[in-house]
mmCIF file with all atom_site columns, C-alpha atoms in Angstrom:
data_model
loop_
_atom_site.group_PDB
_atom_site.id
_atom_site.type_symbol
_atom_site.label_atom_id
_atom_site.label_alt_id
_atom_site.label_comp_id
_atom_site.label_asym_id
_atom_site.label_entity_id
_atom_site.label_seq_id
_atom_site.pdbx_PDB_ins_code
_atom_site.Cartn_x
_atom_site.Cartn_y
_atom_site.Cartn_z
_atom_site.occupancy
_atom_site.B_iso_or_equiv
_atom_site.pdbx_formal_charge
_atom_site.auth_seq_id
_atom_site.auth_comp_id
_atom_site.auth_asym_id
_atom_site.auth_atom_id
_atom_site.pdbx_PDB_model_num
ATOM 1   C CA . ASN A 1 1   ? 10.385  -1.987  -3.866  1.00 0.00 ? 7   ASN A CA 1
ATOM 2   C CA . ALA A 1 2   ? 8.301   -3.707  -1.168  1.00 0.00 ? 8   ALA A CA 1
ATOM 3   C CA . GLY A 1 3   ? 6.761   -0.624  0.532   1.00 0.00 ? 9   GLY A CA 1
ATOM 4   C CA . VAL A 1 4   ? 5.100   -1.771  3.763   1.00 0.00 ? 10  VAL A CA 1
ATOM 5   C CA . THR A 1 5   ? 5.191   -5.446  4.648   1.00 0.00 ? 11  THR A CA 1
ATOM 6   C CA . GLN A 1 6   ? 3.075   -7.000  7.383   1.00 0.00 ? 12  GLN A CA 1
ATOM 7   C CA . THR A 1 7   ? 3.490   -10.423 8.894   1.00 0.00 ? 13  THR A CA 1
ATOM 8   C CA . PRO A 1 8   ? 1.636   -12.649 9.462   1.00 0.00 ? 14  PRO A CA 1
ATOM 9   C CA . LYS A 1 9   ? -1.247  -12.248 7.002   1.00 0.00 ? 15  LYS A CA 1
ATOM 10  C CA . PHE A 1 10  ? -3.626  -14.457 8.969   1.00 0.00 ? 16  PHE A CA 1
ATOM 11  C CA . ARG A 1 11  ? -3.681  -15.704 12.546  1.00 0.00 ? 17  ARG A CA 1
ATOM 12  C CA . VAL A 1 12  ? -6.098  -17.465 14.872  1.00 0.00 ? 18  VAL A CA 1
ATOM 13  C CA . LEU A 1 13  ? -5.492  -17.033 18.596  1.00 0.00 ? 19  LEU A CA 1
ATOM 14  C CA . LYS A 1 14  ? -7.149  -18.481 21.649  1.00 0.00 ? 20  LYS A CA 1
ATOM 15  C CA . THR A 1 15  ? -8.376  -16.074 24.307  1.00 0.00 ? 21  THR A CA 1
ATOM 16  C CA . GLY A 1 16  ? -5.517  -15.154 26.603  1.00 0.00 ? 22  GLY A CA 1
ATOM 17  C CA . GLN A 1 17  ? -2.722  -15.949 24.153  1.00 0.00 ? 23  GLN A CA 1
ATOM 18  C CA . SER A 1 18  ? -0.209  -13.340 23.136  1.00 0.00 ? 24  SER A CA 1
ATOM 19  C CA . MET A 1 19  ? 1.236   -12.449 19.769  1.00 0.00 ? 25  MET A CA 1
ATOM 20  C CA . THR A 1 20  ? 3.247   -9.811  17.944  1.00 0.00 ? 26  THR A CA 1
ATOM 21  C CA . LEU A 1 21  ? 2.441   -8.329  14.572  1.00 0.00 ? 27  LEU A CA 1
ATOM 22  C CA . LEU A 1 22  ? 5.411   -7.094  12.596  1.00 0.00 ? 28  LEU A CA 1
ATOM 23  C CA . CYS A 1 23  ? 5.441   -4.164  10.223  1.00 0.00 ? 29  CYS A CA 1
ATOM 24  C CA . ALA A 1 24  ? 8.453   -3.299  8.083   1.00 0.00 ? 30  ALA A CA 1
ATOM 25  C CA . GLN A 1 25  ? 8.857   -0.403  5.642   1.00 0.00 ? 31  GLN A CA 1
ATOM 26  C CA . ASP A 1 26  ? 11.669  0.278   3.221   1.00 0.00 ? 32  ASP A CA 1
ATOM 27  C CA . MET A 1 27  ? 10.825  3.884   2.322   1.00 0.00 ? 33  MET A CA 1
ATOM 28  C CA . ASN A 1 28  ? 12.793  5.537   5.148   1.00 0.00 ? 34  ASN A CA 1
ATOM 29  C CA . HIS A 1 29  ? 9.571   7.036   6.527   1.00 0.00 ? 35  HIS A CA 1
ATOM 30  C CA . GLU A 1 30  ? 9.693   8.627   9.969   1.00 0.00 ? 36  GLU A CA 1
ATOM 31  C CA . TYR A 1 31  ? 6.017   8.108   10.779  1.00 0.00 ? 37  TYR A CA 1
ATOM 32  C CA . MET A 1 32  ? 4.406   4.708   11.291  1.00 0.00 ? 38  MET A CA 1
ATOM 33  C CA . TYR A 1 33  ? 0.941   3.712   12.452  1.00 0.00 ? 39  TYR A CA 1
ATOM 34  C CA . TRP A 1 34  ? -1.169  0.768   13.498  1.00 0.00 ? 40  TRP A CA 1
ATOM 35  C CA . TYR A 1 35  ? -4.884  0.786   12.651  1.00 0.00 ? 41  TYR A CA 1
ATOM 36  C CA . ARG A 1 36  ? -7.656  -1.708  13.155  1.00 0.00 ? 42  ARG A CA 1
ATOM 37  C CA . GLN A 1 37  ? -10.573 -2.012  10.773  1.00 0.00 ? 43  GLN A CA 1
ATOM 38  C CA . ASP A 1 38  ? -13.924 -3.428  11.821  1.00 0.00 ? 44  ASP A CA 1
ATOM 39  C CA . PRO A 1 39  ? -17.143 -3.550  9.769   1.00 0.00 ? 45  PRO A CA 1
ATOM 40  C CA . GLY A 1 40  ? -18.923 -0.224  9.874   1.00 0.00 ? 46  GLY A CA 1
ATOM 41  C CA . MET A 1 41  ? -16.228 1.364   12.040  1.00 0.00 ? 47  MET A CA 1
ATOM 42  C CA . GLY A 1 42  ? -13.742 2.542   9.448   1.00 0.00 ? 48  GLY A CA 1
ATOM 43  C CA . LEU A 1 43  ? -10.075 2.766   10.372  1.00 0.00 ? 49  LEU A CA 1
ATOM 44  C CA . ARG A 1 44  ? -9.256  3.421   14.007  1.00 0.00 ? 50  ARG A CA 1
ATOM 45  C CA . LEU A 1 45  ? -5.789  4.404   15.142  1.00 0.00 ? 51  LEU A CA 1
ATOM 46  C CA . ILE A 1 46  ? -4.295  2.155   17.815  1.00 0.00 ? 52  ILE A CA 1
ATOM 47  C CA . HIS A 1 47  ? -0.776  3.529   18.272  1.00 0.00 ? 53  HIS A CA 1
ATOM 48  C CA . TYR A 1 48  ? 1.621   5.545   16.199  1.00 0.00 ? 54  TYR A CA 1
ATOM 49  C CA . SER A 1 49  ? 5.263   6.581   16.105  1.00 0.00 ? 55  SER A CA 1
ATOM 50  C CA . VAL A 1 50  ? 6.906   9.722   14.789  1.00 0.00 ? 56  VAL A CA 1
ATOM 51  C CA . GLY A 1 51  ? 10.405  8.345   14.922  1.00 0.00 ? 57  GLY A CA 1
ATOM 52  C CA . GLU A 1 52  ? 12.714  5.615   16.103  1.00 0.00 ? 58  GLU A CA 1
ATOM 53  C CA . GLY A 1 53  ? 12.348  5.050   19.827  1.00 0.00 ? 59  GLY A CA 1
ATOM 54  C CA . THR A 1 54  ? 9.098   7.030   20.142  1.00 0.00 ? 60  THR A CA 1
ATOM 55  C CA . THR A 1 55  ? 5.512   5.817   20.377  1.00 0.00 ? 61  THR A CA 1
ATOM 56  C CA . ALA A 1 56  ? 2.168   7.364   21.268  1.00 0.00 ? 62  ALA A CA 1
ATOM 57  C CA . LYS A 1 57  ? -1.399  6.236   21.879  1.00 0.00 ? 63  LYS A CA 1
ATOM 58  C CA . GLY A 1 58  ? -4.113  6.594   19.305  1.00 0.00 ? 64  GLY A CA 1
ATOM 59  C CA . GLU A 1 59  ? -7.851  6.430   19.861  1.00 0.00 ? 65  GLU A CA 1
ATOM 60  C CA . VAL A 1 60  ? -8.130  2.723   20.765  1.00 0.00 ? 66  VAL A CA 1
ATOM 61  C CA . PRO A 1 61  ? -4.861  1.737   22.518  1.00 0.00 ? 67  PRO A CA 1
ATOM 62  C CA . ASP A 1 62  ? -6.193  -0.475  25.319  1.00 0.00 ? 68  ASP A CA 1
ATOM 63  C CA . GLY A 1 63  ? -4.971  -4.063  25.181  1.00 0.00 ? 69  GLY A CA 1
ATOM 64  C CA . TYR A 1 64  ? -2.112  -3.268  22.794  1.00 0.00 ? 70  TYR A CA 1
ATOM 65  C CA . ASN A 1 65  ? 1.524   -2.300  23.122  1.00 0.00 ? 71  ASN A CA 1
ATOM 66  C CA . VAL A 1 66  ? 4.010   -1.165  20.491  1.00 0.00 ? 72  VAL A CA 1
ATOM 67  C CA . SER A 1 67  ? 7.706   -0.736  19.996  1.00 0.00 ? 73  SER A CA 1
ATOM 68  C CA . ARG A 1 68  ? 9.818   1.092   17.421  1.00 0.00 ? 74  ARG A CA 1
ATOM 69  C CA . LEU A 1 69  ? 13.377  0.020   18.144  1.00 0.00 ? 75  LEU A CA 1
ATOM 70  C CA . LYS A 1 70  ? 14.442  0.452   14.529  1.00 0.00 ? 76  LYS A CA 1
ATOM 71  C CA . LYS A 1 71  ? 13.225  3.103   12.137  1.00 0.00 ? 77  LYS A CA 1
ATOM 72  C CA . GLN A 1 72  ? 12.023  0.587   9.590   1.00 0.00 ? 78  GLN A CA 1
ATOM 73  C CA . ASN A 1 73  ? 10.085  -1.642  11.998  1.00 0.00 ? 79  ASN A CA 1
ATOM 74  C CA . PHE A 1 74  ? 6.969   -1.075  14.080  1.00 0.00 ? 80  PHE A CA 1
ATOM 75  C CA . LEU A 1 75  ? 5.722   -3.951  16.240  1.00 0.00 ? 81  LEU A CA 1
ATOM 76  C CA . LEU A 1 76  ? 2.215   -4.338  17.642  1.00 0.00 ? 82  LEU A CA 1
ATOM 77  C CA . GLY A 1 77  ? 1.789   -6.662  20.613  1.00 0.00 ? 83  GLY A CA 1
ATOM 78  C CA . LEU A 1 78  ? -1.273  -8.243  22.142  1.00 0.00 ? 84  LEU A CA 1
ATOM 79  C CA . GLU A 1 79  ? -0.398  -9.466  25.631  1.00 0.00 ? 85  GLU A CA 1
ATOM 80  C CA . SER A 1 80  ? -3.641  -11.321 26.394  1.00 0.00 ? 86  SER A CA 1
ATOM 81  C CA . ALA A 1 81  ? -5.885  -11.583 23.369  1.00 0.00 ? 87  ALA A CA 1
ATOM 82  C CA . ALA A 1 82  ? -9.641  -11.104 23.726  1.00 0.00 ? 88  ALA A CA 1
ATOM 83  C CA . PRO A 1 83  ? -12.440 -11.850 21.231  1.00 0.00 ? 89  PRO A CA 1
ATOM 84  C CA . SER A 1 84  ? -13.024 -8.074  20.948  1.00 0.00 ? 90  SER A CA 1
ATOM 85  C CA . GLN A 1 85  ? -9.620  -7.848  19.295  1.00 0.00 ? 91  GLN A CA 1
ATOM 86  C CA . THR A 1 86  ? -10.795 -9.911  16.337  1.00 0.00 ? 92  THR A CA 1
ATOM 87  C CA . SER A 1 87  ? -10.197 -7.513  13.472  1.00 0.00 ? 93  SER A CA 1
ATOM 88  C CA . VAL A 1 88  ? -8.142  -6.660  10.429  1.00 0.00 ? 94  VAL A CA 1
ATOM 89  C CA . TYR A 1 89  ? -4.974  -4.813  11.407  1.00 0.00 ? 95  TYR A CA 1
ATOM 90  C CA . PHE A 1 90  ? -3.242  -2.438  9.044   1.00 0.00 ? 96  PHE A CA 1
ATOM 91  C CA . CYS A 1 91  ? 0.155   -0.903  9.415   1.00 0.00 ? 97  CYS A CA 1
ATOM 92  C CA . ALA A 1 92  ? 0.974   2.289   7.537   1.00 0.00 ? 98  ALA A CA 1
ATOM 93  C CA . SER A 1 93  ? 3.873   4.646   7.114   1.00 0.00 ? 99  SER A CA 1
ATOM 94  C CA . SER A 1 94  ? 4.173   8.162   5.780   1.00 0.00 ? 100 SER A CA 1
ATOM 95  C CA . TYR A 1 95  ? 6.593   10.912  4.914   1.00 0.00 ? 101 TYR A CA 1
ATOM 96  C CA . LEU A 1 96  ? 5.675   13.725  7.327   1.00 0.00 ? 102 LEU A CA 1
ATOM 97  C CA . GLY A 1 97  ? 2.003   12.705  7.281   1.00 0.00 ? 103 GLY A CA 1
ATOM 98  C CA . TYR A 1 98  ? 1.566   12.975  3.522   1.00 0.00 ? 104 TYR A CA 1
ATOM 99  C CA . GLY A 1 99  ? -0.047  10.064  1.702   1.00 0.00 ? 105 GLY A CA 1
ATOM 100 C CA . TYR A 1 100 ? 0.015   7.031   3.929   1.00 0.00 ? 106 TYR A CA 1
ATOM 101 C CA . THR A 1 101 ? 1.287   3.765   2.462   1.00 0.00 ? 107 THR A CA 1
ATOM 102 C CA . PHE A 1 102 ? -0.571  0.815   3.935   1.00 0.00 ? 108 PHE A CA 1
ATOM 103 C CA . GLY A 1 103 ? 0.478   -2.786  4.298   1.00 0.00 ? 109 GLY A CA 1
ATOM 104 C CA . SER A 1 104 ? -1.752  -5.592  3.042   1.00 0.00 ? 110 SER A CA 1
ATOM 105 C CA . GLY A 1 105 ? -3.160  -6.270  6.500   1.00 0.00 ? 111 GLY A CA 1
ATOM 106 C CA . THR A 1 106 ? -3.316  -9.037  9.103   1.00 0.00 ? 112 THR A CA 1
ATOM 107 C CA . ARG A 1 107 ? -6.593  -10.842 9.665   1.00 0.00 ? 113 ARG A CA 1
ATOM 108 C CA . LEU A 1 108 ? -6.718  -11.838 13.316  1.00 0.00 ? 114 LEU A CA 1
ATOM 109 C CA . THR A 1 109 ? -9.386  -14.035 14.857  1.00 0.00 ? 115 THR A CA 1
ATOM 110 C CA . VAL A 1 110 ? -9.519  -14.568 18.619  1.00 0.00 ? 116 VAL A CA 1
ATOM 111 C CA . VAL A 1 111 ? -11.621 -17.518 19.706  1.00 0.00 ? 117 VAL A CA 1
ATOM 112 C CA . GLY B 2 1   ? -12.286 14.944  19.656  1.00 0.00 ? 27  GLY B CA 1
ATOM 113 C CA . GLN B 2 2   ? -12.209 15.570  15.967  1.00 0.00 ? 28  GLN B CA 1
ATOM 114 C CA . GLN B 2 3   ? -14.856 13.749  13.955  1.00 0.00 ? 29  GLN B CA 1
ATOM 115 C CA . VAL B 2 4   ? -14.966 13.171  10.232  1.00 0.00 ? 30  VAL B CA 1
ATOM 116 C CA . MET B 2 5   ? -18.342 12.132  8.873   1.00 0.00 ? 31  MET B CA 1
ATOM 117 C CA . GLN B 2 6   ? -18.901 10.612  5.444   1.00 0.00 ? 32  GLN B CA 1
ATOM 118 C CA . ILE B 2 7   ? -22.121 10.224  3.518   1.00 0.00 ? 33  ILE B CA 1
ATOM 119 C CA . PRO B 2 8   ? -23.560 8.137   2.105   1.00 0.00 ? 34  PRO B CA 1
ATOM 120 C CA . GLN B 2 9   ? -22.453 4.954   3.843   1.00 0.00 ? 35  GLN B CA 1
ATOM 121 C CA . TYR B 2 10  ? -23.326 2.897   0.751   1.00 0.00 ? 36  TYR B CA 1
ATOM 122 C CA . GLN B 2 11  ? -24.005 3.731   -2.877  1.00 0.00 ? 37  GLN B CA 1
ATOM 123 C CA . HIS B 2 12  ? -25.029 1.372   -5.649  1.00 0.00 ? 38  HIS B CA 1
ATOM 124 C CA . VAL B 2 13  ? -24.960 2.673   -9.213  1.00 0.00 ? 39  VAL B CA 1
ATOM 125 C CA . GLN B 2 14  ? -25.331 1.393   -12.735 1.00 0.00 ? 40  GLN B CA 1
ATOM 126 C CA . GLU B 2 15  ? -22.169 1.457   -14.770 1.00 0.00 ? 41  GLU B CA 1
ATOM 127 C CA . GLY B 2 16  ? -21.924 4.812   -16.504 1.00 0.00 ? 42  GLY B CA 1
ATOM 128 C CA . GLU B 2 17  ? -23.725 6.751   -13.776 1.00 0.00 ? 43  GLU B CA 1
ATOM 129 C CA . ASP B 2 18  ? -21.971 9.391   -11.709 1.00 0.00 ? 44  ASP B CA 1
ATOM 130 C CA . PHE B 2 19  ? -21.119 9.003   -8.035  1.00 0.00 ? 45  PHE B CA 1
ATOM 131 C CA . THR B 2 20  ? -20.378 11.491  -5.266  1.00 0.00 ? 46  THR B CA 1
ATOM 132 C CA . THR B 2 21  ? -19.308 10.997  -1.663  1.00 0.00 ? 47  THR B CA 1
ATOM 133 C CA . TYR B 2 22  ? -19.179 13.789  0.887   1.00 0.00 ? 48  TYR B CA 1
ATOM 134 C CA . CYS B 2 23  ? -16.960 14.340  3.878   1.00 0.00 ? 49  CYS B CA 1
ATOM 135 C CA . ASN B 2 24  ? -17.673 16.737  6.743   1.00 0.00 ? 50  ASN B CA 1
ATOM 136 C CA . SER B 2 25  ? -15.500 17.630  9.690   1.00 0.00 ? 51  SER B CA 1
ATOM 137 C CA . SER B 2 26  ? -16.518 19.023  13.044  1.00 0.00 ? 52  SER B CA 1
ATOM 138 C CA . THR B 2 27  ? -13.396 21.203  13.026  1.00 0.00 ? 53  THR B CA 1
ATOM 139 C CA . THR B 2 28  ? -11.404 23.133  10.450  1.00 0.00 ? 54  THR B CA 1
ATOM 140 C CA . LEU B 2 29  ? -8.888  20.943  8.662   1.00 0.00 ? 55  LEU B CA 1
ATOM 141 C CA . SER B 2 30  ? -5.382  21.826  7.598   1.00 0.00 ? 56  SER B CA 1
ATOM 142 C CA . ASN B 2 31  ? -5.572  19.235  4.843   1.00 0.00 ? 57  ASN B CA 1
ATOM 143 C CA . ILE B 2 32  ? -7.689  16.319  3.704   1.00 0.00 ? 58  ILE B CA 1
ATOM 144 C CA . GLN B 2 33  ? -6.669  13.090  2.026   1.00 0.00 ? 59  GLN B CA 1
ATOM 145 C CA . TRP B 2 34  ? -8.668  10.527  0.074   1.00 0.00 ? 60  TRP B CA 1
ATOM 146 C CA . TYR B 2 35  ? -8.070  6.796   -0.063  1.00 0.00 ? 61  TYR B CA 1
ATOM 147 C CA . LYS B 2 36  ? -9.600  3.892   -1.968  1.00 0.00 ? 62  LYS B CA 1
ATOM 148 C CA . GLN B 2 37  ? -9.861  0.356   -0.631  1.00 0.00 ? 63  GLN B CA 1
ATOM 149 C CA . ARG B 2 38  ? -10.836 -2.450  -2.986  1.00 0.00 ? 64  ARG B CA 1
ATOM 150 C CA . PRO B 2 39  ? -12.802 -5.363  -1.475  1.00 0.00 ? 65  PRO B CA 1
ATOM 151 C CA . GLY B 2 40  ? -10.366 -7.545  0.481   1.00 0.00 ? 66  GLY B CA 1
ATOM 152 C CA . GLY B 2 41  ? -7.554  -5.073  -0.082  1.00 0.00 ? 67  GLY B CA 1
ATOM 153 C CA . HIS B 2 42  ? -5.832  -2.293  1.759   1.00 0.00 ? 68  HIS B CA 1
ATOM 154 C CA . PRO B 2 43  ? -6.373  1.482   1.561   1.00 0.00 ? 69  PRO B CA 1
ATOM 155 C CA . VAL B 2 44  ? -4.489  3.196   -1.245  1.00 0.00 ? 70  VAL B CA 1
ATOM 156 C CA . PHE B 2 45  ? -3.717  6.913   -1.205  1.00 0.00 ? 71  PHE B CA 1
ATOM 157 C CA . LEU B 2 46  ? -5.428  8.900   -3.950  1.00 0.00 ? 72  LEU B CA 1
ATOM 158 C CA . ILE B 2 47  ? -4.823  12.572  -3.280  1.00 0.00 ? 73  ILE B CA 1
ATOM 159 C CA . GLN B 2 48  ? -4.269  15.347  -0.748  1.00 0.00 ? 74  GLN B CA 1
ATOM 160 C CA . LEU B 2 49  ? -6.002  18.740  -0.724  1.00 0.00 ? 75  LEU B CA 1
ATOM 161 C CA . VAL B 2 50  ? -4.561  21.623  1.231   1.00 0.00 ? 76  VAL B CA 1
ATOM 162 C CA . LYS B 2 51  ? -5.931  24.950  0.013   1.00 0.00 ? 77  LYS B CA 1
ATOM 163 C CA . SER B 2 52  ? -9.359  26.418  0.684   1.00 0.00 ? 78  SER B CA 1
ATOM 164 C CA . GLY B 2 53  ? -11.598 25.866  -2.354  1.00 0.00 ? 79  GLY B CA 1
ATOM 165 C CA . GLU B 2 54  ? -9.044  23.597  -4.013  1.00 0.00 ? 80  GLU B CA 1
ATOM 166 C CA . VAL B 2 55  ? -10.193 21.362  -6.871  1.00 0.00 ? 81  VAL B CA 1
ATOM 167 C CA . LYS B 2 56  ? -8.070  18.537  -8.260  1.00 0.00 ? 82  LYS B CA 1
ATOM 168 C CA . LYS B 2 57  ? -8.807  16.032  -10.985 1.00 0.00 ? 83  LYS B CA 1
ATOM 169 C CA . GLN B 2 58  ? -7.509  12.564  -11.705 1.00 0.00 ? 84  GLN B CA 1
ATOM 170 C CA . LYS B 2 59  ? -9.034  11.338  -14.958 1.00 0.00 ? 85  LYS B CA 1
ATOM 171 C CA . ARG B 2 60  ? -12.717 10.717  -14.063 1.00 0.00 ? 86  ARG B CA 1
ATOM 172 C CA . LEU B 2 61  ? -12.259 11.629  -10.378 1.00 0.00 ? 87  LEU B CA 1
ATOM 173 C CA . THR B 2 62  ? -12.759 15.193  -9.131  1.00 0.00 ? 88  THR B CA 1
ATOM 174 C CA . PHE B 2 63  ? -11.835 16.160  -5.588  1.00 0.00 ? 89  PHE B CA 1
ATOM 175 C CA . GLN B 2 64  ? -12.931 19.379  -3.885  1.00 0.00 ? 90  GLN B CA 1
ATOM 176 C CA . PHE B 2 65  ? -11.990 21.027  -0.601  1.00 0.00 ? 91  PHE B CA 1
ATOM 177 C CA . GLY B 2 66  ? -14.539 23.434  0.806   1.00 0.00 ? 92  GLY B CA 1
ATOM 178 C CA . GLU B 2 67  ? -13.968 27.158  1.247   1.00 0.00 ? 93  GLU B CA 1
ATOM 179 C CA . ALA B 2 68  ? -14.173 26.823  5.024   1.00 0.00 ? 94  ALA B CA 1
ATOM 180 C CA . LYS B 2 69  ? -11.871 23.757  4.959   1.00 0.00 ? 95  LYS B CA 1
ATOM 181 C CA . LYS B 2 70  ? -14.438 21.718  6.876   1.00 0.00 ? 96  LYS B CA 1
ATOM 182 C CA . ASN B 2 71  ? -15.821 19.637  4.038   1.00 0.00 ? 97  ASN B CA 1
ATOM 183 C CA . SER B 2 72  ? -14.717 17.812  0.941   1.00 0.00 ? 98  SER B CA 1
ATOM 184 C CA . SER B 2 73  ? -16.178 15.748  -1.854  1.00 0.00 ? 99  SER B CA 1
ATOM 185 C CA . LEU B 2 74  ? -15.121 13.109  -4.348  1.00 0.00 ? 100 LEU B CA 1
ATOM 186 C CA . HIS B 2 75  ? -17.038 12.881  -7.604  1.00 0.00 ? 101 HIS B CA 1
ATOM 187 C CA . ILE B 2 76  ? -16.612 10.079  -10.125 1.00 0.00 ? 102 ILE B CA 1
ATOM 188 C CA . THR B 2 77  ? -17.929 10.664  -13.623 1.00 0.00 ? 103 THR B CA 1
ATOM 189 C CA . ALA B 2 78  ? -19.279 7.713   -15.611 1.00 0.00 ? 104 ALA B CA 1
ATOM 190 C CA . THR B 2 79  ? -18.466 4.972   -13.146 1.00 0.00 ? 105 THR B CA 1
ATOM 191 C CA . GLN B 2 80  ? -16.821 1.756   -14.255 1.00 0.00 ? 106 GLN B CA 1
ATOM 192 C CA . THR B 2 81  ? -16.699 -1.644  -12.545 1.00 0.00 ? 107 THR B CA 1
ATOM 193 C CA . THR B 2 82  ? -13.075 -0.916  -11.656 1.00 0.00 ? 108 THR B CA 1
ATOM 194 C CA . ASP B 2 83  ? -14.307 1.908   -9.395  1.00 0.00 ? 109 ASP B CA 1
ATOM 195 C CA . VAL B 2 84  ? -15.840 -0.590  -6.957  1.00 0.00 ? 110 VAL B CA 1
ATOM 196 C CA . GLY B 2 85  ? -14.519 -0.206  -3.416  1.00 0.00 ? 111 GLY B CA 1
ATOM 197 C CA . THR B 2 86  ? -14.702 1.872   -0.270  1.00 0.00 ? 112 THR B CA 1
ATOM 198 C CA . TYR B 2 87  ? -13.637 5.508   -0.480  1.00 0.00 ? 113 TYR B CA 1
ATOM 199 C CA . PHE B 2 88  ? -12.299 7.094   2.686   1.00 0.00 ? 114 PHE B CA 1
ATOM 200 C CA . CYS B 2 89  ? -11.602 10.691  3.477   1.00 0.00 ? 115 CYS B CA 1
ATOM 201 C CA . ALA B 2 90  ? -9.123  11.496  6.225   1.00 0.00 ? 116 ALA B CA 1
ATOM 202 C CA . GLY B 2 91  ? -8.367  14.853  7.728   1.00 0.00 ? 117 GLY B CA 1
ATOM 203 C CA . VAL B 2 92  ? -5.778  16.601  9.813   1.00 0.00 ? 118 VAL B CA 1
ATOM 204 C CA . ARG B 2 93  ? -7.161  19.047  12.327  1.00 0.00 ? 119 ARG B CA 1
ATOM 205 C CA . GLY B 2 94  ? -6.161  22.656  11.664  1.00 0.00 ? 120 GLY B CA 1
ATOM 206 C CA . GLY B 2 95  ? -3.245  23.551  13.898  1.00 0.00 ? 121 GLY B CA 1
ATOM 207 C CA . GLY B 2 96  ? -2.894  19.932  14.917  1.00 0.00 ? 122 GLY B CA 1
ATOM 208 C CA . SER B 2 97  ? -0.096  17.499  14.358  1.00 0.00 ? 123 SER B CA 1
ATOM 209 C CA . ASN B 2 98  ? 0.258   16.665  10.708  1.00 0.00 ? 124 ASN B CA 1
ATOM 210 C CA . TYR B 2 99  ? 1.163   13.088  11.393  1.00 0.00 ? 125 TYR B CA 1
ATOM 211 C CA . LYS B 2 100 ? -2.201  11.933  12.717  1.00 0.00 ? 126 LYS B CA 1
ATOM 212 C CA . LEU B 2 101 ? -5.110  11.521  10.334  1.00 0.00 ? 127 LEU B CA 1
ATOM 213 C CA . THR B 2 102 ? -8.700  11.001  11.412  1.00 0.00 ? 128 THR B CA 1
ATOM 214 C CA . PHE B 2 103 ? -10.506 8.738   8.954   1.00 0.00 ? 129 PHE B CA 1
ATOM 215 C CA . GLY B 2 104 ? -14.155 8.844   8.048   1.00 0.00 ? 130 GLY B CA 1
ATOM 216 C CA . LYS B 2 105 ? -16.028 5.532   8.040   1.00 0.00 ? 131 LYS B CA 1
ATOM 217 C CA . GLY B 2 106 ? -16.018 5.415   4.266   1.00 0.00 ? 132 GLY B CA 1
ATOM 218 C CA . THR B 2 107 ? -18.514 5.098   1.437   1.00 0.00 ? 133 THR B CA 1
ATOM 219 C CA . LEU B 2 108 ? -18.853 1.684   -0.163  1.00 0.00 ? 134 LEU B CA 1
ATOM 220 C CA . LEU B 2 109 ? -19.455 1.977   -3.903  1.00 0.00 ? 135 LEU B CA 1
ATOM 221 C CA . THR B 2 110 ? -20.828 -0.936  -5.877  1.00 0.00 ? 136 THR B CA 1
ATOM 222 C CA . VAL B 2 111 ? -21.291 -0.778  -9.647  1.00 0.00 ? 137 VAL B CA 1
ATOM 223 C CA . ASN B 2 112 ? -23.745 -2.884  -11.605 1.00 0.00 ? 138 ASN B CA 1
ATOM 224 C CA . PRO B 2 113 ? -22.330 -3.695  -15.057 1.00 0.00 ? 139 PRO B CA 1
#
């Protein structure tokens, strides 16, 4: 029972490069989320999805795009990485908003 | 927008001492959830409170939801080194969509053995 799996776990990007973070859940949850965590800032919602084929912006969506083509997968894309996007990224899923299950995170450094 | 404030930001205790973190919302909440994140780890769901004045216990942890549903607290009795981590509260605005939590910035607890 894997829960929420994030890949990759670590990544170093150069400014301007692009990448995609993958989140996969095996709990048949409708809701999925992408958060970033920075020191002293807590968890900030980037984008979320309430079902396959739907996405919506969170509080810090600029510079990111997402897709939810399959119910179990939620992809986070950075088209042109900037140093300000250096962070730890967490994916989460939930059953109707109750008790989020988080992945183990992706540590991204943009140089 | 909705804000969820947590105090204190940091707390250092001696093992065996009690610990309390407080969560306050600028708006009435329909429910509040608590999470724990160990150093280097990911947030883990602890509990959800829904009813006004609700109190729930998990072993040495006691969670309360205020009568006005705008504040909450987590109290740990007789802390242990295994309690080390950051405790987050997260709320859903009353009448708002239940799928979008707003997280507080967390309280980092360190325990001196």
